[in-house]
Amino acid sequence: MTQRVALITGGIGGLGTEICRYLARSGNRVIAADLGTRKERVDAFLGEVDEFKASIFFEPLDVADYAGCAAALADITARHGPVSILVNAAGITRDTRLCKMSEQQWSEVITVNLDGVFNTCRALIDGMTERGFGRIVNISSVNGQTGQFGQTNYSAAKAGMHGFTMALAREVARKGVTVNSVSPGYCETALVMAVPEAVREQIIGNIPIGRLGKPFEIARVVDFLCADDSAFITGANIPVNGGYFMDF
Ligand code: CAA
């Protein structure tokens, strides 16, 4: 099996950590790319993935900074090899109703969650098409599909991610590169645990499976899409939400 380089933005986060583990288990050299400013969190992450220390590496990356992102990804490519698998899992929330939302709360979410996808894909897409192989998975959200109270910024960014996914999928389909979205529902992550308990309980009551998702339940879908054998799936969105939102 070819060892591919897989880069996961938001790689030390709740979903990101589990995605790193899955992709490492599948034989990839995994780069967990995330802000290097939270040293305690980086150290905790390295402890959590210690059993994969030969195949998971941390690299600092700020997806919100276009030029910085291009420079960091060029440097990572030079040291680890060309990136064949890109998972955009970096995401933040600034929840509040639109009538109270500041311009900063809007732009922070759009910059990290949506511009960040442009910044990483723009830096890596030529390498993938030139080599004739690539897998891009964008972590969107059920709240991009349904809209969520208090999340005009987040829902807009997450819906935008899937529009981006479909458009790019068409552009690179003949070059061996697939581009897909995964839309998680409410999972056991810090982001969801930050939702006020009463609101969270109400949300869980509306999940047909009756519980929050576990990060590995998202990660295994990402890993599936990144496999060499998943070459005929592109421009798709895979919902993983316990039945919280069903459509076809
Ligand atoms: N639907 C309708 N009305 C609602 C409501 C809802 N879902 N939630 C609150 N309200 C009502 C309140 O009852 C209140 O009514 P009154 O004024 O009549 O009392 C009114 O709206 C205003 O409430 P707040 O002043 O509390 O509103 P706020 O602007 O401070 O925002 C909030 C509240 C922060 C948005 C809070 O409701 C919240 O945290 N909601 C959950 C948001 C959420 O699900 N975020 C997901 C984070 S995890 C994630 O994003 C990962 C993923 O992809 C799934």
mmCIF file of C-alpha atoms and ligand atoms in Angstrom:
data_model
loop_
_atom_site.group_PDB
_atom_site.id
_atom_site.type_symbol
_atom_site.label_atom_id
_atom_site.label_comp_id
_atom_site.label_asym_id
_atom_site.label_seq_id
_atom_site.Cartn_x
_atom_site.Cartn_y
_atom_site.Cartn_z
ATOM 1 C CA MET A 1 0.000 0.000 0.000
ATOM 2 C CA THR A 2 1.298 3.488 -0.892
ATOM 3 C CA GLN A 3 1.963 5.618 2.169
ATOM 4 C CA ARG A 4 0.255 8.924 1.464
ATOM 5 C CA VAL A 5 0.640 12.205 3.304
ATOM 6 C CA ALA A 6 -2.673 13.261 4.881
ATOM 7 C CA LEU A 7 -3.092 16.755 6.331
ATOM 8 C CA ILE A 8 -5.948 17.484 8.726
ATOM 9 C CA THR A 9 -6.679 21.095 9.617
ATOM 10 C CA GLY A 10 -8.149 21.465 13.089
ATOM 11 C CA GLY A 11 -6.190 18.243 13.563
ATOM 12 C CA ILE A 12 -5.898 18.502 17.340
ATOM 13 C CA GLY A 13 -9.609 19.211 17.854
ATOM 14 C CA GLY A 14 -12.407 16.844 18.892
ATOM 15 C CA LEU A 15 -13.156 15.414 15.454
ATOM 16 C CA GLY A 16 -9.674 16.164 14.091
ATOM 17 C CA THR A 17 -7.873 13.956 16.622
ATOM 18 C CA GLU A 18 -10.024 10.954 15.781
ATOM 19 C CA ILE A 19 -9.637 11.606 12.031
ATOM 20 C CA CYS A 20 -5.843 11.605 12.524
ATOM 21 C CA ARG A 21 -6.032 8.236 14.278
ATOM 22 C CA TYR A 22 -8.175 6.668 11.566
ATOM 23 C CA LEU A 23 -5.993 7.904 8.724
ATOM 24 C CA ALA A 24 -2.845 6.743 10.536
ATOM 25 C CA ARG A 25 -4.377 3.288 11.027
ATOM 26 C CA SER A 26 -5.016 3.195 7.287
ATOM 27 C CA GLY A 27 -1.280 3.559 6.681
ATOM 28 C CA ASN A 28 -0.950 7.269 5.974
ATOM 29 C CA ARG A 29 1.668 9.708 7.252
ATOM 30 C CA VAL A 30 -0.593 12.143 9.087
ATOM 31 C CA ILE A 31 -0.030 15.839 9.689
ATOM 32 C CA ALA A 32 -2.261 17.333 12.382
ATOM 33 C CA ALA A 33 -2.204 20.993 11.386
ATOM 34 C CA ASP A 34 -3.614 23.449 13.903
ATOM 35 C CA LEU A 35 -2.857 26.676 15.730
ATOM 36 C CA GLY A 36 0.444 26.307 17.532
ATOM 37 C CA THR A 37 -0.530 28.911 20.108
ATOM 38 C CA ARG A 38 -2.302 26.517 22.496
ATOM 39 C CA LYS A 39 0.777 24.651 23.756
ATOM 40 C CA GLU A 40 -1.103 22.742 26.465
ATOM 41 C CA ARG A 41 -3.611 21.467 23.945
ATOM 42 C CA VAL A 42 -0.845 20.475 21.506
ATOM 43 C CA ASP A 43 0.951 18.545 24.279
ATOM 44 C CA ALA A 44 -2.304 16.858 25.319
ATOM 45 C CA PHE A 45 -2.922 15.871 21.689
ATOM 46 C CA LEU A 46 0.562 14.386 21.328
ATOM 47 C CA GLY A 47 -0.116 12.340 24.470
ATOM 48 C CA GLU A 48 -3.471 11.162 23.114
ATOM 49 C CA VAL A 49 -1.916 9.899 19.870
ATOM 50 C CA ASP A 50 1.297 8.594 21.412
ATOM 51 C CA GLU A 51 0.761 5.078 20.025
ATOM 52 C CA PHE A 52 0.998 6.614 16.527
ATOM 53 C CA LYS A 53 4.085 8.733 17.173
ATOM 54 C CA ALA A 54 5.836 7.253 14.140
ATOM 55 C CA SER A 55 3.024 8.336 11.815
ATOM 56 C CA ILE A 56 1.227 11.378 13.314
ATOM 57 C CA PHE A 57 3.027 14.730 13.408
ATOM 58 C CA PHE A 58 1.887 18.143 14.623
ATOM 59 C CA GLU A 59 2.535 21.196 12.435
ATOM 60 C CA PRO A 60 1.412 24.764 13.262
ATOM 61 C CA LEU A 61 -0.996 26.227 10.708
ATOM 62 C CA ASP A 62 -3.427 29.139 10.762
ATOM 63 C CA VAL A 63 -5.989 28.409 8.042
ATOM 64 C CA ALA A 64 -7.345 31.962 8.283
ATOM 65 C CA ASP A 65 -4.123 33.516 6.947
ATOM 66 C CA TYR A 66 -3.891 33.105 3.142
ATOM 67 C CA ALA A 67 -0.200 33.921 2.718
ATOM 68 C CA GLY A 68 0.850 32.205 5.941
ATOM 69 C CA CYS A 69 -1.098 29.120 4.936
ATOM 70 C CA ALA A 70 0.567 28.956 1.514
ATOM 71 C CA ALA A 71 4.029 29.302 3.083
ATOM 72 C CA ALA A 72 3.354 26.739 5.825
ATOM 73 C CA LEU A 73 1.930 24.188 3.381
ATOM 74 C CA ALA A 74 4.927 24.604 1.049
ATOM 75 C CA ASP A 75 7.240 24.020 4.006
ATOM 76 C CA ILE A 76 5.244 20.992 5.223
ATOM 77 C CA THR A 77 5.314 19.528 1.707
ATOM 78 C CA ALA A 78 9.096 20.006 1.524
ATOM 79 C CA ARG A 79 9.650 18.199 4.829
ATOM 80 C CA HIS A 80 6.967 15.486 4.798
ATOM 81 C CA GLY A 81 6.313 14.984 1.072
ATOM 82 C CA PRO A 82 3.445 16.063 -1.160
ATOM 83 C CA VAL A 83 0.036 16.146 0.486
ATOM 84 C CA SER A 84 -2.377 13.710 -1.199
ATOM 85 C CA ILE A 85 -5.182 13.803 1.361
ATOM 86 C CA LEU A 86 -6.571 17.057 2.764
ATOM 87 C CA VAL A 87 -9.255 17.092 5.441
ATOM 88 C CA ASN A 88 -10.595 20.542 6.308
ATOM 89 C CA ALA A 89 -11.820 20.115 9.880
ATOM 90 C CA ALA A 90 -10.841 23.510 11.330
ATOM 91 C CA GLY A 91 -13.967 25.205 12.589
ATOM 92 C CA ILE A 92 -15.156 27.660 15.216
ATOM 93 C CA THR A 93 -18.512 28.917 16.505
ATOM 94 C CA ARG A 94 -19.594 32.361 17.664
ATOM 95 C CA ASP A 95 -23.255 31.585 18.372
ATOM 96 C CA THR A 96 -25.738 34.381 18.877
ATOM 97 C CA ARG A 97 -28.893 35.654 17.186
ATOM 98 C CA LEU A 98 -28.317 37.855 14.140
ATOM 99 C CA CYS A 99 -29.861 40.845 15.908
ATOM 100 C CA LYS A 100 -26.954 40.738 18.393
ATOM 101 C CA MET A 101 -24.180 39.472 16.113
ATOM 102 C CA SER A 102 -21.157 41.749 15.734
ATOM 103 C CA GLU A 103 -19.291 42.114 12.457
ATOM 104 C CA GLN A 104 -16.371 40.416 14.198
ATOM 105 C CA GLN A 105 -18.471 37.374 15.206
ATOM 106 C CA TRP A 106 -19.614 37.078 11.595
ATOM 107 C CA SER A 107 -16.213 37.484 9.979
ATOM 108 C CA GLU A 108 -14.270 35.272 12.401
ATOM 109 C CA VAL A 109 -16.530 32.326 11.589
ATOM 110 C CA ILE A 110 -16.524 32.954 7.827
ATOM 111 C CA THR A 111 -12.753 33.482 7.783
ATOM 112 C CA VAL A 112 -11.833 30.287 9.615
ATOM 113 C CA ASN A 113 -14.621 27.974 8.452
ATOM 114 C CA LEU A 114 -14.972 29.032 4.816
ATOM 115 C CA ASP A 115 -11.978 31.145 3.743
ATOM 116 C CA GLY A 116 -9.803 28.518 5.457
ATOM 117 C CA VAL A 117 -11.052 25.889 3.000
ATOM 118 C CA PHE A 118 -10.167 28.123 0.061
ATOM 119 C CA ASN A 119 -6.726 28.852 1.531
ATOM 120 C CA THR A 120 -5.713 25.207 2.004
ATOM 121 C CA CYS A 121 -7.256 23.913 -1.215
ATOM 122 C CA ARG A 122 -5.738 26.763 -3.237
ATOM 123 C CA ALA A 123 -2.287 25.928 -1.912
ATOM 124 C CA LEU A 124 -2.525 22.168 -2.486
ATOM 125 C CA ILE A 125 -4.753 21.609 -5.515
ATOM 126 C CA ASP A 126 -2.092 21.999 -8.240
ATOM 127 C CA GLY A 127 0.135 19.380 -6.620
ATOM 128 C CA MET A 128 -2.756 16.916 -6.453
ATOM 129 C CA THR A 129 -3.847 17.402 -10.075
ATOM 130 C CA GLU A 130 -0.254 17.278 -11.344
ATOM 131 C CA ARG A 131 0.341 13.963 -9.567
ATOM 132 C CA GLY A 132 -3.069 12.651 -10.675
ATOM 133 C CA PHE A 133 -4.257 11.745 -7.199
ATOM 134 C CA GLY A 134 -5.989 13.594 -4.390
ATOM 135 C CA ARG A 135 -8.671 13.257 -1.768
ATOM 136 C CA ILE A 136 -10.253 16.369 -0.216
ATOM 137 C CA VAL A 137 -12.851 16.038 2.521
ATOM 138 C CA ASN A 138 -14.522 19.148 3.914
ATOM 139 C CA ILE A 139 -16.128 18.806 7.329
ATOM 140 C CA SER A 140 -19.391 20.701 6.944
ATOM 141 C CA SER A 141 -22.318 20.351 9.387
ATOM 142 C CA VAL A 142 -25.947 19.356 9.651
ATOM 143 C CA ASN A 143 -26.491 22.984 10.631
ATOM 144 C CA GLY A 144 -25.377 24.037 7.145
ATOM 145 C CA GLN A 145 -28.175 21.844 5.795
ATOM 146 C CA THR A 146 -30.942 22.921 8.188
ATOM 147 C CA GLY A 147 -29.850 26.291 9.560
ATOM 148 C CA GLN A 148 -29.640 26.565 13.347
ATOM 149 C CA PHE A 149 -31.028 29.226 15.682
ATOM 150 C CA GLY A 150 -28.126 31.445 16.728
ATOM 151 C CA GLN A 151 -25.840 30.303 13.884
ATOM 152 C CA THR A 152 -26.395 32.516 10.837
ATOM 153 C CA ASN A 153 -22.602 32.821 10.550
ATOM 154 C CA TYR A 154 -21.825 29.122 11.057
ATOM 155 C CA SER A 155 -24.742 27.820 8.962
ATOM 156 C CA ALA A 156 -23.756 30.140 6.099
ATOM 157 C CA ALA A 157 -20.119 29.018 6.232
ATOM 158 C CA LYS A 158 -21.011 25.321 6.424
ATOM 159 C CA ALA A 159 -23.531 25.540 3.561
ATOM 160 C CA GLY A 160 -20.898 27.478 1.595
ATOM 161 C CA MET A 161 -18.377 24.714 2.178
ATOM 162 C CA HIS A 162 -20.563 22.240 0.358
ATOM 163 C CA GLY A 163 -21.118 24.605 -2.580
ATOM 164 C CA PHE A 164 -17.333 24.912 -2.773
ATOM 165 C CA THR A 165 -17.040 21.115 -2.591
ATOM 166 C CA MET A 166 -19.363 20.530 -5.539
ATOM 167 C CA ALA A 167 -17.748 23.217 -7.703
ATOM 168 C CA LEU A 168 -14.179 22.049 -7.073
ATOM 169 C CA ALA A 169 -15.211 18.410 -7.529
ATOM 170 C CA ARG A 170 -16.226 19.232 -11.113
ATOM 171 C CA GLU A 171 -12.994 21.102 -11.825
ATOM 172 C CA VAL A 172 -10.664 18.263 -10.805
ATOM 173 C CA ALA A 173 -12.774 15.166 -11.507
ATOM 174 C CA ARG A 174 -10.669 14.096 -14.489
ATOM 175 C CA LYS A 175 -7.393 14.490 -12.624
ATOM 176 C CA GLY A 176 -7.850 11.726 -10.054
ATOM 177 C CA VAL A 177 -8.890 14.124 -7.306
ATOM 178 C CA THR A 178 -12.166 13.676 -5.415
ATOM 179 C CA VAL A 179 -13.757 16.391 -3.290
ATOM 180 C CA ASN A 180 -16.508 15.545 -0.823
ATOM 181 C CA SER A 181 -18.174 16.883 2.305
ATOM 182 C CA VAL A 182 -19.080 15.097 5.490
ATOM 183 C CA SER A 183 -21.837 16.749 7.512
ATOM 184 C CA PRO A 184 -21.680 15.673 11.149
ATOM 185 C CA GLY A 185 -24.620 16.141 13.444
ATOM 186 C CA TYR A 186 -24.199 16.837 17.152
ATOM 187 C CA CYS A 187 -21.214 14.897 18.491
ATOM 188 C CA GLU A 188 -19.333 14.569 21.767
ATOM 189 C CA THR A 189 -16.938 17.475 21.138
ATOM 190 C CA ALA A 190 -16.008 20.612 23.068
ATOM 191 C CA LEU A 191 -17.951 22.702 20.530
ATOM 192 C CA VAL A 192 -21.180 20.878 21.337
ATOM 193 C CA MET A 193 -20.474 20.715 25.073
ATOM 194 C CA ALA A 194 -20.247 24.547 25.006
ATOM 195 C CA VAL A 195 -23.941 24.724 24.054
ATOM 196 C CA PRO A 196 -26.021 25.527 27.174
ATOM 197 C CA GLU A 197 -27.096 22.243 28.788
ATOM 198 C CA ALA A 198 -30.838 22.868 28.485
ATOM 199 C CA VAL A 199 -30.499 23.658 24.767
ATOM 200 C CA ARG A 200 -28.276 20.617 24.255
ATOM 201 C CA GLU A 201 -30.739 18.289 25.997
ATOM 202 C CA GLN A 202 -33.505 19.601 23.764
ATOM 203 C CA ILE A 203 -31.370 18.930 20.679
ATOM 204 C CA ILE A 204 -30.533 15.396 21.838
ATOM 205 C CA GLY A 205 -34.277 14.814 22.287
ATOM 206 C CA ASN A 206 -34.647 15.464 18.541
ATOM 207 C CA ILE A 207 -31.965 12.969 17.482
ATOM 208 C CA PRO A 208 -33.778 9.752 16.494
ATOM 209 C CA ILE A 209 -30.853 7.595 17.672
ATOM 210 C CA GLY A 210 -31.212 9.324 21.058
ATOM 211 C CA ARG A 211 -27.605 10.312 21.743
ATOM 212 C CA LEU A 212 -24.723 12.461 20.545
ATOM 213 C CA GLY A 213 -22.407 11.031 17.905
ATOM 214 C CA LYS A 214 -18.930 9.837 18.804
ATOM 215 C CA PRO A 215 -15.969 11.400 16.986
ATOM 216 C CA PHE A 216 -14.874 8.006 15.606
ATOM 217 C CA GLU A 217 -18.273 7.700 13.922
ATOM 218 C CA ILE A 218 -17.357 10.728 11.815
ATOM 219 C CA ALA A 219 -13.714 9.744 11.378
ATOM 220 C CA ARG A 220 -14.492 6.360 9.834
ATOM 221 C CA VAL A 221 -16.569 8.034 7.111
ATOM 222 C CA VAL A 222 -13.741 10.476 6.369
ATOM 223 C CA ASP A 223 -11.281 7.574 6.203
ATOM 224 C CA PHE A 224 -13.622 5.737 3.817
ATOM 225 C CA LEU A 225 -13.779 8.741 1.460
ATOM 226 C CA CYS A 226 -9.982 9.093 1.530
ATOM 227 C CA ALA A 227 -9.295 5.529 0.430
ATOM 228 C CA ASP A 228 -7.858 4.879 -3.029
ATOM 229 C CA ASP A 229 -10.914 2.684 -3.736
ATOM 230 C CA SER A 230 -13.367 5.562 -3.156
ATOM 231 C CA ALA A 231 -12.452 7.123 -6.524
ATOM 232 C CA PHE A 232 -16.021 7.175 -7.887
ATOM 233 C CA ILE A 233 -17.473 9.264 -5.044
ATOM 234 C CA THR A 234 -17.072 12.973 -5.693
ATOM 235 C CA GLY A 235 -19.099 16.116 -5.062
ATOM 236 C CA ALA A 236 -21.089 14.180 -2.474
ATOM 237 C CA ASN A 237 -22.160 15.169 1.000
ATOM 238 C CA ILE A 238 -22.346 12.337 3.518
ATOM 239 C CA PRO A 239 -24.578 13.147 6.510
ATOM 240 C CA VAL A 240 -23.614 11.455 9.790
ATOM 241 C CA ASN A 241 -26.163 12.767 12.249
ATOM 242 C CA GLY A 242 -28.068 9.984 14.011
ATOM 243 C CA GLY A 243 -31.143 10.763 11.900
ATOM 244 C CA TYR A 244 -31.389 14.380 13.129
ATOM 245 C CA PHE A 245 -31.874 15.550 9.527
ATOM 246 C CA MET A 246 -32.966 13.189 6.786
ATOM 247 C CA ASP A 247 -33.199 13.967 3.086
ATOM 248 C CA PHE A 248 -32.117 12.509 -0.219
HETATM 249 N N1 CAA B 1 -35.839 28.225 18.575
HETATM 250 C C1 CAA B 1 -36.678 29.230 18.846
HETATM 251 N N2 CAA B 1 -36.496 30.106 19.853
HETATM 252 C C2 CAA B 1 -35.399 29.954 20.608
HETATM 253 C C3 CAA B 1 -34.464 28.919 20.367
HETATM 254 C C4 CAA B 1 -34.738 28.027 19.314
HETATM 255 N N3 CAA B 1 -33.915 27.015 19.023
HETATM 256 N N4 CAA B 1 -33.471 29.032 21.259
HETATM 257 C C5 CAA B 1 -33.761 30.118 22.043
HETATM 258 N N5 CAA B 1 -34.924 30.648 21.647
HETATM 259 C C6 CAA B 1 -35.595 31.814 22.191
HETATM 260 C C7 CAA B 1 -35.410 31.932 23.688
HETATM 261 O O1 CAA B 1 -36.379 31.134 24.352
HETATM 262 C C8 CAA B 1 -35.612 33.410 23.917
HETATM 263 O O2 CAA B 1 -37.000 33.694 23.902
HETATM 264 P P1 CAA B 1 -37.602 34.920 24.772
HETATM 265 O O3 CAA B 1 -36.886 36.159 24.303
HETATM 266 O O4 CAA B 1 -39.040 34.903 24.392
HETATM 267 O O5 CAA B 1 -37.297 34.565 26.182
HETATM 268 C C9 CAA B 1 -35.034 34.039 22.660
HETATM 269 O O6 CAA B 1 -34.986 32.987 21.673
HETATM 270 C C10 CAA B 1 -33.673 34.665 22.830
HETATM 271 O O7 CAA B 1 -32.830 33.807 23.527
HETATM 272 P P2 CAA B 1 -31.382 34.301 23.943
HETATM 273 O O8 CAA B 1 -31.401 35.718 24.375
HETATM 274 O O9 CAA B 1 -30.826 33.268 24.844
HETATM 275 O O10 CAA B 1 -30.644 34.276 22.519
HETATM 276 P P3 CAA B 1 -29.127 34.557 22.185
HETATM 277 O O11 CAA B 1 -29.086 35.526 21.058
HETATM 278 O O12 CAA B 1 -28.313 34.865 23.385
HETATM 279 O O13 CAA B 1 -28.640 33.184 21.615
HETATM 280 C C11 CAA B 1 -27.948 30.926 21.725
HETATM 281 C C12 CAA B 1 -28.847 31.995 22.318
HETATM 282 C C13 CAA B 1 -26.491 31.200 22.124
HETATM 283 C C14 CAA B 1 -28.018 30.901 20.222
HETATM 284 C C15 CAA B 1 -28.434 29.624 22.319
HETATM 285 O O14 CAA B 1 -29.795 29.458 21.960
HETATM 286 C C16 CAA B 1 -27.658 28.445 21.803
HETATM 287 O O15 CAA B 1 -26.547 28.195 22.210
HETATM 288 N N6 CAA B 1 -28.263 27.677 20.900
HETATM 289 C C17 CAA B 1 -27.648 26.502 20.336
HETATM 290 C C18 CAA B 1 -26.840 26.842 19.132
HETATM 291 C C19 CAA B 1 -26.245 25.575 18.605
HETATM 292 O O16 CAA B 1 -26.889 24.549 18.416
HETATM 293 N N7 CAA B 1 -24.946 25.605 18.317
HETATM 294 C C20 CAA B 1 -24.272 24.433 17.838
HETATM 295 C C21 CAA B 1 -22.858 24.467 18.347
HETATM 296 S S1 CAA B 1 -22.060 22.937 17.999
HETATM 297 C C22 CAA B 1 -21.815 22.958 16.391
HETATM 298 O O17 CAA B 1 -22.009 23.922 15.720
HETATM 299 C C23 CAA B 1 -21.303 21.666 15.790
HETATM 300 C C24 CAA B 1 -22.159 21.199 14.706
HETATM 301 O O18 CAA B 1 -21.801 21.398 13.560
HETATM 302 C C25 CAA B 1 -23.411 20.460 14.995
#
